[in-house]
Coordinates of C-alpha atoms and ligand atoms in Angstrom, one line a residue:
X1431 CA 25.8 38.1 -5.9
X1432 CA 25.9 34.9 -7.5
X1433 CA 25.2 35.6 -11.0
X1434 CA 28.9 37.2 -11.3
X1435 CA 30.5 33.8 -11.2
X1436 CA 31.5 32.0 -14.0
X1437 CA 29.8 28.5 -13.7
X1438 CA 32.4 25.5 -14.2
X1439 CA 31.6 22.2 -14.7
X1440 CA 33.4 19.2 -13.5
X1441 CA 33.4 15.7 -15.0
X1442 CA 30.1 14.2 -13.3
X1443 CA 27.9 17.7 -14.3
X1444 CA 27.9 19.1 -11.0
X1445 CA 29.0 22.7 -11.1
X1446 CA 31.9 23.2 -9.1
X1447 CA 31.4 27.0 -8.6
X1448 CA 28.5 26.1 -7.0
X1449 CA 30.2 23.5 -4.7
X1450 CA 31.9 23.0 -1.4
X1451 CA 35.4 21.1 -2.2
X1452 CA 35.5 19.5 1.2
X1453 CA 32.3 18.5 2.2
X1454 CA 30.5 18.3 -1.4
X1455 CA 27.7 20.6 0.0
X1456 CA 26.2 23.9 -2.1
X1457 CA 28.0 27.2 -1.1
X1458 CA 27.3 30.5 -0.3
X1459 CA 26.7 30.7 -3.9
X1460 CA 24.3 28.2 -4.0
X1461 CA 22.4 29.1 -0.9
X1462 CA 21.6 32.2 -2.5
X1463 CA 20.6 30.8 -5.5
X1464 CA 18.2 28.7 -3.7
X1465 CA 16.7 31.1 -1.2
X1466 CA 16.5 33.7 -4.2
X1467 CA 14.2 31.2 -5.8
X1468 CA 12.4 30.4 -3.2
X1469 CA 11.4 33.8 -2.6
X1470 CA 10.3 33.9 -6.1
X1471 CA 7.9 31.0 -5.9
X1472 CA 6.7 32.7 -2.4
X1473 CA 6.0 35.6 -4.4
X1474 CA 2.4 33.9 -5.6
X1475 CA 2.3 31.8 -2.6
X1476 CA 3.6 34.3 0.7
X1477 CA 4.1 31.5 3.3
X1478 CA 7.0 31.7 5.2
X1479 CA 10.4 29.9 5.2
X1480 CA 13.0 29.6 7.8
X1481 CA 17.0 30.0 7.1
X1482 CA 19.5 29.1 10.0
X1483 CA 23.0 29.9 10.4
X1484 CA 25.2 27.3 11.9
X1485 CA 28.5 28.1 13.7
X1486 CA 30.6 26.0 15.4
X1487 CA 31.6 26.9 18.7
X1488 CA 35.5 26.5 19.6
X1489 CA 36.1 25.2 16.2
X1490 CA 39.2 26.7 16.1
X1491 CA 41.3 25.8 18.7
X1492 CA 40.2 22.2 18.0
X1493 CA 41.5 22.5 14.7
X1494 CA 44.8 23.6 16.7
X1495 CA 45.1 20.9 18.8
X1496 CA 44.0 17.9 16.4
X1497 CA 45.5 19.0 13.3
X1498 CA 43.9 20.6 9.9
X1499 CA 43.8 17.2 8.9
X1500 CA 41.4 16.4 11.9
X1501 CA 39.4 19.3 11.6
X1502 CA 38.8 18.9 7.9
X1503 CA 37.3 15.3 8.5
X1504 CA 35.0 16.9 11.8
X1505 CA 34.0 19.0 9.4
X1506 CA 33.0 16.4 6.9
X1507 CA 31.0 14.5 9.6
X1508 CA 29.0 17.8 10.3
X1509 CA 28.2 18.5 7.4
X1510 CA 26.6 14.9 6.7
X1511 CA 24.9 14.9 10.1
X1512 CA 23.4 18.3 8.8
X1513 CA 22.0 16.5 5.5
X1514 CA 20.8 13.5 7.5
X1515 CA 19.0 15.7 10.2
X1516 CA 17.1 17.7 7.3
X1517 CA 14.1 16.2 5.2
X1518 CA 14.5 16.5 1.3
X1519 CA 13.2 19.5 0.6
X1520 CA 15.7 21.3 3.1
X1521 CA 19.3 22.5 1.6
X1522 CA 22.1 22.9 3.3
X1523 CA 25.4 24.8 2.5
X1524 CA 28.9 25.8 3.9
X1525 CA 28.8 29.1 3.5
X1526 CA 32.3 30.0 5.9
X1527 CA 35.6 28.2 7.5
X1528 CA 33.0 26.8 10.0
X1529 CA 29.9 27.9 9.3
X1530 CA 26.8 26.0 7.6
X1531 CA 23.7 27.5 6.3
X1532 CA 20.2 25.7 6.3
X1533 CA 17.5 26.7 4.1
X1534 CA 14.2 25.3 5.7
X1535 CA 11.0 25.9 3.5
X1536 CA 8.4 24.0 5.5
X1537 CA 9.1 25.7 8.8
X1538 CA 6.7 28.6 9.1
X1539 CA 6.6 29.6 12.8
X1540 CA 9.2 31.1 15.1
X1541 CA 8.3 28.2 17.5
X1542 CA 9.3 25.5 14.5
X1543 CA 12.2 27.1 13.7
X1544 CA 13.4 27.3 17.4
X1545 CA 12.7 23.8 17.7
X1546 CA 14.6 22.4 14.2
X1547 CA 17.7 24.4 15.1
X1548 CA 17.4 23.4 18.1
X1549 CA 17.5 19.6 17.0
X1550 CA 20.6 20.8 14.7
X1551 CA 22.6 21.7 17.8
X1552 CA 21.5 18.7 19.5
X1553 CA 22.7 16.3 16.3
X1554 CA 26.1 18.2 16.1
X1555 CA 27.0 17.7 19.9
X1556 CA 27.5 13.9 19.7
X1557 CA 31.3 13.2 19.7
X1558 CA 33.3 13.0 16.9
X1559 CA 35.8 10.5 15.6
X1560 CA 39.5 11.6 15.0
X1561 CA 41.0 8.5 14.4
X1562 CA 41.9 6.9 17.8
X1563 CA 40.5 10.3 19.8
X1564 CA 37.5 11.7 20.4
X1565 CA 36.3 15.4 20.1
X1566 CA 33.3 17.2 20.9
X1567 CA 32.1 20.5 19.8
X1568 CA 29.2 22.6 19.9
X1569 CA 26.9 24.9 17.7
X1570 CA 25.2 27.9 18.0
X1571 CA 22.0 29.0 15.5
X1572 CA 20.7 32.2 14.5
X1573 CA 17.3 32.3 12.7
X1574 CA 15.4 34.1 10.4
X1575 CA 11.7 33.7 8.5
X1576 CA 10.7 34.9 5.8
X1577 CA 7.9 36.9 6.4
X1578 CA 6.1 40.4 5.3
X1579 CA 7.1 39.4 1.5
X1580 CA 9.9 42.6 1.2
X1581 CA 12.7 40.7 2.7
X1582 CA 15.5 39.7 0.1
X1583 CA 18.4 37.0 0.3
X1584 CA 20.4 39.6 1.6
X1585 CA 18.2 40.9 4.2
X1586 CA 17.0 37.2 5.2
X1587 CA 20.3 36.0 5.9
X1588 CA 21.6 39.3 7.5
X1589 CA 18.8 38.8 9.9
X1590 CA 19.8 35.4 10.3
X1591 CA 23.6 36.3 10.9
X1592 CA 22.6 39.2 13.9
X1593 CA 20.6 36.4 15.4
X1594 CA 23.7 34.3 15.7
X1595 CA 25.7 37.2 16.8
X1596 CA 23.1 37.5 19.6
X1597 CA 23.1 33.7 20.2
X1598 CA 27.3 33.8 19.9
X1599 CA 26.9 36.7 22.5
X1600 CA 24.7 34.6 25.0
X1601 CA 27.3 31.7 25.7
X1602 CA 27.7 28.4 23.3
X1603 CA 24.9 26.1 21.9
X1604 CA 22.4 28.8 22.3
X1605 CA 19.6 29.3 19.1
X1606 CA 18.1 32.9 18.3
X1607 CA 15.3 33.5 16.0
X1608 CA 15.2 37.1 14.8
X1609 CA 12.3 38.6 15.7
X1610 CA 10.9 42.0 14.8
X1611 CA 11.6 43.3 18.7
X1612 CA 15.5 42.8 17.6
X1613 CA 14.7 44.4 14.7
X1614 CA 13.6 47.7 16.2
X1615 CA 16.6 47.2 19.3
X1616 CA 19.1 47.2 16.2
X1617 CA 17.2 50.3 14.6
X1618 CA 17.6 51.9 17.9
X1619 CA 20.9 51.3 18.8
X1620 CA 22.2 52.9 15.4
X1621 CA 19.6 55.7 16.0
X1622 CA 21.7 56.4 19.2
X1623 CA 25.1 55.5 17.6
X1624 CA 24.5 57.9 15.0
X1625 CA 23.2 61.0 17.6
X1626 CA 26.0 60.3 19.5
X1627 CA 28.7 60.5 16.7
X1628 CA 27.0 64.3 15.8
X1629 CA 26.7 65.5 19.7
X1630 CA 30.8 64.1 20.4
X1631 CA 31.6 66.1 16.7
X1632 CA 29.7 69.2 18.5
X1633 CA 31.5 69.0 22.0
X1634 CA 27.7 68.2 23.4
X1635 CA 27.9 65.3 25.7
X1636 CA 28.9 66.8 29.6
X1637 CA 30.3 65.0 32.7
X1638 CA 28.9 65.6 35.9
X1639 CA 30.5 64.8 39.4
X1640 CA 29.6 63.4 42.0
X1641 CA 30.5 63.9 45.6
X1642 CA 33.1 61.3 47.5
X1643 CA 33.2 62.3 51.0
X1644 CA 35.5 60.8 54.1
X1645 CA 33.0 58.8 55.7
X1646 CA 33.3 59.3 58.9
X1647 CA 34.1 63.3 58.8
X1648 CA 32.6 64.0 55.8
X1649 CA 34.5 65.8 54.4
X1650 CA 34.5 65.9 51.0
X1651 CA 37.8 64.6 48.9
X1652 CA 37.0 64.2 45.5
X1653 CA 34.4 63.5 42.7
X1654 CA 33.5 60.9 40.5
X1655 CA 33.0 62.3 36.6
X1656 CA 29.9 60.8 35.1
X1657 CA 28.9 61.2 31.5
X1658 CA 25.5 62.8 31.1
X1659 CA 24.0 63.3 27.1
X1660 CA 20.7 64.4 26.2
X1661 CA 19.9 64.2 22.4
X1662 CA 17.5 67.0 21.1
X1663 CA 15.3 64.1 19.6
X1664 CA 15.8 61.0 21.5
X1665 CA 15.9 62.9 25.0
X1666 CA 18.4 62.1 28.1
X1667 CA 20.0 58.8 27.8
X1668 CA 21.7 57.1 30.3
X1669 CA 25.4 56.1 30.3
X1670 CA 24.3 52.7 31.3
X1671 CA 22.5 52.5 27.2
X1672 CA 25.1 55.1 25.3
X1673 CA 28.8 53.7 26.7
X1674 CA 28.3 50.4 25.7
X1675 CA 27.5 51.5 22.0
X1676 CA 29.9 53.8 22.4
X1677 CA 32.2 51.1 23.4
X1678 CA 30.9 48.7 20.7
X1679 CA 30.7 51.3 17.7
X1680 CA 34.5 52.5 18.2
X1681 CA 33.4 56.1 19.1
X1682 CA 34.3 55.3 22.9
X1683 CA 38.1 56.9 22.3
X1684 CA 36.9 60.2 21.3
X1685 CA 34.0 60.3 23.3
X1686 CA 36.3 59.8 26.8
X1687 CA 38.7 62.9 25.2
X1688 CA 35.9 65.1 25.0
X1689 CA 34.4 64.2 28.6
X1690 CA 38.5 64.3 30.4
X1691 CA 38.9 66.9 28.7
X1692 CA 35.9 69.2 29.9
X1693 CA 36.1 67.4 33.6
X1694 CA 39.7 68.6 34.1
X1695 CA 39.0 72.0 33.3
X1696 CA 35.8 71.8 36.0
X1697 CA 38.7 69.9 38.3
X1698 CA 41.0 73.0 37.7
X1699 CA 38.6 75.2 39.1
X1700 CA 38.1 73.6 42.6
X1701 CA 40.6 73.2 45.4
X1702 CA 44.0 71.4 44.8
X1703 CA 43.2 68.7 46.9
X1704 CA 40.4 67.5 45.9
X1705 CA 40.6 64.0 43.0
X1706 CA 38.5 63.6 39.9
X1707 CA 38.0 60.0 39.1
X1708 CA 37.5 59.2 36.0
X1709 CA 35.6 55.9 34.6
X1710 CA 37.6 54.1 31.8
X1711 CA 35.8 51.4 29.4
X1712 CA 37.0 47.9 29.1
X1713 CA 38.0 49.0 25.3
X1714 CA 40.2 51.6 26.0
X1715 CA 42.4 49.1 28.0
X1716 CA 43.5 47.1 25.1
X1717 CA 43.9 50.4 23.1
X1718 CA 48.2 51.2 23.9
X1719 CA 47.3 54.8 23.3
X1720 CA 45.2 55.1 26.2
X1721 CA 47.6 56.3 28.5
X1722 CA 49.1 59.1 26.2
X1723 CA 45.7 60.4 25.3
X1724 CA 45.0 60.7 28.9
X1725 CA 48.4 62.4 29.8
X1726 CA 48.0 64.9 26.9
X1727 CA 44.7 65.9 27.5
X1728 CA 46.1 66.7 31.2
X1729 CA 48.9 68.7 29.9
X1730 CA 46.2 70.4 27.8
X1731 CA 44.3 71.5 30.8
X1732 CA 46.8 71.8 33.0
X1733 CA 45.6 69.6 36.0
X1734 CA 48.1 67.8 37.9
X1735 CA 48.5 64.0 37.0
X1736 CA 48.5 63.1 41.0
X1737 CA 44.8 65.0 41.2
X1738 CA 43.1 61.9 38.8
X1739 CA 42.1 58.8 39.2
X1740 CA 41.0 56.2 36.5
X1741 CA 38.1 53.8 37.4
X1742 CA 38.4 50.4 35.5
X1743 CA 36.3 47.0 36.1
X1744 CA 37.5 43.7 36.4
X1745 CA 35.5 43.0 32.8
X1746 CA 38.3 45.5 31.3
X1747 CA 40.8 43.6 33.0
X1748 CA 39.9 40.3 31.2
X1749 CA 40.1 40.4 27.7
X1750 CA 44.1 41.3 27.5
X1751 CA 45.1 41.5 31.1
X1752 CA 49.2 42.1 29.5
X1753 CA 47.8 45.1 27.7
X1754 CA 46.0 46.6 30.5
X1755 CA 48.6 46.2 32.9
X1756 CA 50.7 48.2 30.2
X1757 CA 48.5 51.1 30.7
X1758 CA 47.9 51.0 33.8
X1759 CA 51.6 50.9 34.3
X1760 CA 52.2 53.9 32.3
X1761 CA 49.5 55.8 34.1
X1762 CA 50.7 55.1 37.7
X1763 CA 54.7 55.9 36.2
X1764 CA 52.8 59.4 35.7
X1765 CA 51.1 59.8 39.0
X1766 CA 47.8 58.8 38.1
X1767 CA 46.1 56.5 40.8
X1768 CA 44.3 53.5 39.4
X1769 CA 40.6 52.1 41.1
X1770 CA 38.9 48.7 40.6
X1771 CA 35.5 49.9 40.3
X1772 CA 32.1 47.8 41.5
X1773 CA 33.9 45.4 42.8
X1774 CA 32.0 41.9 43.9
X1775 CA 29.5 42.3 40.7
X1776 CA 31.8 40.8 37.5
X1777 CA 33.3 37.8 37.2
X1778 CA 35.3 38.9 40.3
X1779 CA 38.5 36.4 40.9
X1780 CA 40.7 37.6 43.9
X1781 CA 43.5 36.4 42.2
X1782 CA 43.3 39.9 40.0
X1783 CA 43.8 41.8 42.8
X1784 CA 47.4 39.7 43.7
X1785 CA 48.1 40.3 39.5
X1786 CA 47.1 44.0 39.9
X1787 CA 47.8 46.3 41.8
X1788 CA 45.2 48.7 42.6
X1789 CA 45.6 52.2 44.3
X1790 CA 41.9 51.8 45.7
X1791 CA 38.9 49.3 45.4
X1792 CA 34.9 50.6 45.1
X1793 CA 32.3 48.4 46.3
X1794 CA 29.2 47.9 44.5
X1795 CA 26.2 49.5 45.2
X1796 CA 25.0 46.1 45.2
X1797 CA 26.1 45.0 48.6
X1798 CA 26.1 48.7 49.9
X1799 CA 22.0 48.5 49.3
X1800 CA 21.4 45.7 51.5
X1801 CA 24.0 46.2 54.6
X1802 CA 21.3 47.1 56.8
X1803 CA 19.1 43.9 55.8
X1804 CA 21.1 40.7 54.3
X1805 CA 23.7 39.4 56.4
X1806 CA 25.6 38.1 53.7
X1807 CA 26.1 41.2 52.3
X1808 CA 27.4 43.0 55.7
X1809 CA 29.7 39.6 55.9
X1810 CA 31.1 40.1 52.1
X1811 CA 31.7 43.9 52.9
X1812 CA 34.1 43.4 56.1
X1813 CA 35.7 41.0 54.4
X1814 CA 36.4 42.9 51.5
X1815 CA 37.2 46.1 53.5
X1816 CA 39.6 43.4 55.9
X1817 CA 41.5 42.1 52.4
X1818 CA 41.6 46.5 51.2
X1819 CA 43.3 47.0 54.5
X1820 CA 45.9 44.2 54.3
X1821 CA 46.4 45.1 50.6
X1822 CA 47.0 48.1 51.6
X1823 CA 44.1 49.5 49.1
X1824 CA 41.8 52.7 49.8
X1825 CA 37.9 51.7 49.9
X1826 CA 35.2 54.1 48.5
X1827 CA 31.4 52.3 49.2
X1828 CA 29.1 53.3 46.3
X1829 CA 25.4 54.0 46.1
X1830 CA 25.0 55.1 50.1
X1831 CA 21.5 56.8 50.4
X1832 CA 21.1 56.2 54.1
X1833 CA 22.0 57.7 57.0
X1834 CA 22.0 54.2 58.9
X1835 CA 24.3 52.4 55.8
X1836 CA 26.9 55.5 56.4
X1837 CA 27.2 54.7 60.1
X1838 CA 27.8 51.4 59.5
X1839 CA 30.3 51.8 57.3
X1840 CA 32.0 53.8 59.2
X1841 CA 31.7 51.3 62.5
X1842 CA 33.6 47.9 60.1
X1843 CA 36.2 50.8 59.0
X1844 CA 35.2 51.9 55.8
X1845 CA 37.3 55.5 54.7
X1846 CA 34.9 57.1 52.4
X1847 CA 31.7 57.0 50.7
X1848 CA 29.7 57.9 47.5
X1849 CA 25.9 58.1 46.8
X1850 CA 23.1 60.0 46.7
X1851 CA 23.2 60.4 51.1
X1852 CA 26.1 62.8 50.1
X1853 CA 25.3 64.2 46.4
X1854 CA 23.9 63.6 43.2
X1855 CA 25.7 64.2 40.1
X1856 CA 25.4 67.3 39.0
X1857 CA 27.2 69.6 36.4
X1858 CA 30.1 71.6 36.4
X1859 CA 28.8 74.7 37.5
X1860 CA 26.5 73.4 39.9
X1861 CA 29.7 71.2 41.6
X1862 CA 31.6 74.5 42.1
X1863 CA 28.8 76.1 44.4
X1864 CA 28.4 72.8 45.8
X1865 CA 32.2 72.8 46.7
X1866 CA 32.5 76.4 47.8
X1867 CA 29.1 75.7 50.4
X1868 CA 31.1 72.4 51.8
X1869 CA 34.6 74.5 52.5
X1870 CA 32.6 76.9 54.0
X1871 CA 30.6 74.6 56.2
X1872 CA 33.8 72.8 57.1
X1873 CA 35.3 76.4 57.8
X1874 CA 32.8 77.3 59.8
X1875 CA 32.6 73.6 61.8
X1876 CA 36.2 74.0 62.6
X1877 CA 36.3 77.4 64.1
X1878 CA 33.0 76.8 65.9
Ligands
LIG2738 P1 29.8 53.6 37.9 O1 31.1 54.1 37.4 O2 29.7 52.5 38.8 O3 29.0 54.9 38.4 C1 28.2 54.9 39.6 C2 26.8 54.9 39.1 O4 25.9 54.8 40.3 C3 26.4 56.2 38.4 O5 25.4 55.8 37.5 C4 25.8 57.0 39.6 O6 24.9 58.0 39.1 C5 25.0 55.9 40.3 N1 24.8 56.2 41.7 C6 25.7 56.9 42.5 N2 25.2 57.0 43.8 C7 24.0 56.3 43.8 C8 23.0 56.0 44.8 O7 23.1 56.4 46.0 N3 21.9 55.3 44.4 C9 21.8 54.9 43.1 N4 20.7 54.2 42.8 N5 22.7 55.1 42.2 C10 23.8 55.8 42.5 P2 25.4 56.5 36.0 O8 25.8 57.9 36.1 O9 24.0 56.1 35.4 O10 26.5 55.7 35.3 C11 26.4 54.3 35.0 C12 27.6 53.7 34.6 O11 28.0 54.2 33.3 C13 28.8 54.0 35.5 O12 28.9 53.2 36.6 C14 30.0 53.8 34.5 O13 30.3 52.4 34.5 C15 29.4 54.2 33.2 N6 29.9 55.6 32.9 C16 29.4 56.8 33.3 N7 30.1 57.8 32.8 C17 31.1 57.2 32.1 C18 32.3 57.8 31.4 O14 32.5 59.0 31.3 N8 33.1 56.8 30.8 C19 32.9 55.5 30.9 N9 33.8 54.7 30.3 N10 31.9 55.0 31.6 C20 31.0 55.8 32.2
LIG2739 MG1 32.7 54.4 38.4
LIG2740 MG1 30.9 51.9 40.3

């Protein structure tokens, strides 16, 4: 990569394609340069080295409020409490907007290089001057060694980069080393990502439903669709691990179509009153075509908007709360009942439910699990099935597996219920015997 630059030379010597205008550090160019030839010399000597990526956390909006001006002289002073926090032998470059690279070649063990970056973070959170204010900022670090002897620049500081996405990902100041356990999570999850894009091309991922009954009758009303996959090679995997990659790879769109798709036709086939619910990812709600890829998949199968219900969680809620009340909007113009689903378990804020308005609310297996045993939990259900009732919200409990839980449920005035007690997913086929048995049951109940 470096090597295709011309070099230019400024008055002084230094070479200024190698430089950092602002802060007179090395760039990218010049990192690579550096840990290239480092490598080299480890070639006949394989001890390790460490490289850290430094990225400032909230830079941005600081640079917003201060002024470029502001932001250009914080970045100075970073950079030259980097140089004076690093021995000689250590290099460090701006490689990005705000984002410093530092090449460490006497740090040989994961522990070290937790510790040194660690010590970076800890140099870069004193305040900083902006002429008469004050500003504070802080870093996160991703690190990588250089170990087995077949890692190049690239790979080293690719390493070094998913460790910071990791550490980015786990809240600010935080340091990651890269360690080989990451390495084979990463293989993993493109393992998956890559099965999954073949079985959604072949049609081979299936929902399944699950029963919802009327608590205290139970009768049932509805199922939820749940998406079941097993891969010939990598086996069943749960929706829990392939969603989120899903979610994070961009195949979640097409992988809902397929699964709406084959639950409404299973919905077709049981009785008009009964509701598929259908779960929605965080992602889809800051997609605007959402809501028309629903309704034409409907109109595709031919089941009645008013029979579905979409699940979302208050996590899909947060990231663009406009463009999710847009959808959700156009889905509830159409018919389409909207549920907050496990609620009590995100980063629940009441005030969503005054912004939103929800058709129904499902509470969390969490507090459903422990109704007969924690106090707390039994308080924090009432109350929530108190608030659904002045709301004027339906309440579905999930995960019931006991009798005793049901019945007391049923005594604080909960409507209906979910979990295994009643059902376990199960597929299409399966769900239509399993209807057919409960209308005949209730049949017979009601003549008897
Ligand atoms: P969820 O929407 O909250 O679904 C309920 C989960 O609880 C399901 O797990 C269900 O099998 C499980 N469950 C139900 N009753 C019981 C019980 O009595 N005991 C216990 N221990 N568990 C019970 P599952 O199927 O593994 O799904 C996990 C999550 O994956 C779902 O949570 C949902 O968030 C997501 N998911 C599943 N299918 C889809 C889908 O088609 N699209 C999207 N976007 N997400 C899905
Ligand atoms: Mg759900
Ligand atoms: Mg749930």
């Amino acid at each position: 990569m470096p090597g295709q630059f011309a070099h230019i030379a400024s008055q002084d010597g230094t070479d200024l394609s190698y430089t950092d205008a602002l802060t007179g550090l090395g760039n990218i160019k010049r990192f690579f340069d550096k840990v290239d030839r480092l490598i080299q010399d480890r070639a006949e000597d394989p001890a390790p080295f460490t490289v850290c990526i430094v990225d400032l956390d909230g830079f941005k909006p600081i640079n917003d409020l201060f002024g470029r001006k502001a932001g250009d002289d914080i970045l100075q002073q970073v950079a030259s409490r980097l140089k004076a926090a690093v021995d000689n032998n250590a290099t460090v470059a701006r490689i990005g907007a705000d984002e410093f690279a530092v090449l460490l070649p006497l740090t040989f063990s994961e522990d070290s290089a937790f510790e040194r970056a660690r010590m970076l973070i800890e140099v870069l959170s004193a305040p900083y001057d902006v002429g008469e204010r004050m500003a504070r900022l802080s870093a996160s670090v991703g690190c990588s060694l250089y170990g087995a002897g077949d890692d190049t620049t690239e790979v080293l500081l690719s390493k070094a980069e998913s460790a910071l996405y990791h550490a980015k990902h786990s809240g600010r100041g935080v340091v990651i080393v890269y360690t080989s356990e990451m390495e084979e999570a990463a293989k993993r999850v493109t393992r998956i990502e890559q099965a999954l894009r073949r079985a959604v091309a072949a049609s081979e991922v299936e929902p399944f439903f699950q029963p919802i009954v009327d608590l205290e009758t139970r009768r049932l009303i509805g199922f939820e669709a749940l998406a079941r996959w097993t891969d010939p090679d990598l086996g069943a995997i749960s929706p829990a691990v392939f969603i989120p990659i899903a979610e994070d790879r961009g195949i979640i769109g097409q992988l809902s179509q397929l699964l709406l798709r084959k639950a409404a036709e299973a919905a077709r086939t049981w009785p008009d009153e009964l509701f598929l619910s259908f779960n929605l990812s965080p992602s889809q709600l800051v997609d605007q075509n959402t809501g028309s890829q629903i309704l034409s998949t409907l109109e595709m199968t031919g089941l009645d908007p008013r029979r579905l219900e979409v699940e979302i969680t208050e996590t899909g809620l947060m990231s663009d709360p406009a463009s999710a009340e847009k959808i959700m909007n156009h889905l509830r113009a159409n018919g389409i009942r909207v549920a907050l689903d496990d609620f009590g378990t995100g980063q629940s804020s009441l005030g969503r439910l005054r912004e939103f308005h929800f058709d129904k609310l499902k509470i969390d297996r969490a507090f459903v699990s422990c109704i007969l045993t924690d106090r707390p939990s039994e308080h924090i259900i009432r109350a929530i099935l108190a608030m659904c009732e002045g709301l004027g919200m339906d309440v579905v409990a999930e995960g019931i597996e006991e009798e005793e839980q049901a019945s007391k449920l049923v005594r604080f005035g909960c409507q209906s219920g979910q979990g295994y007690l009643f059902g376990r997913p199960a597929d299409a086929e399966q769900t239509l015997a399993f209807v057919r048995h409960s209308y005949q049951m209730w049949h017979a109940a009601r003549i008897a």
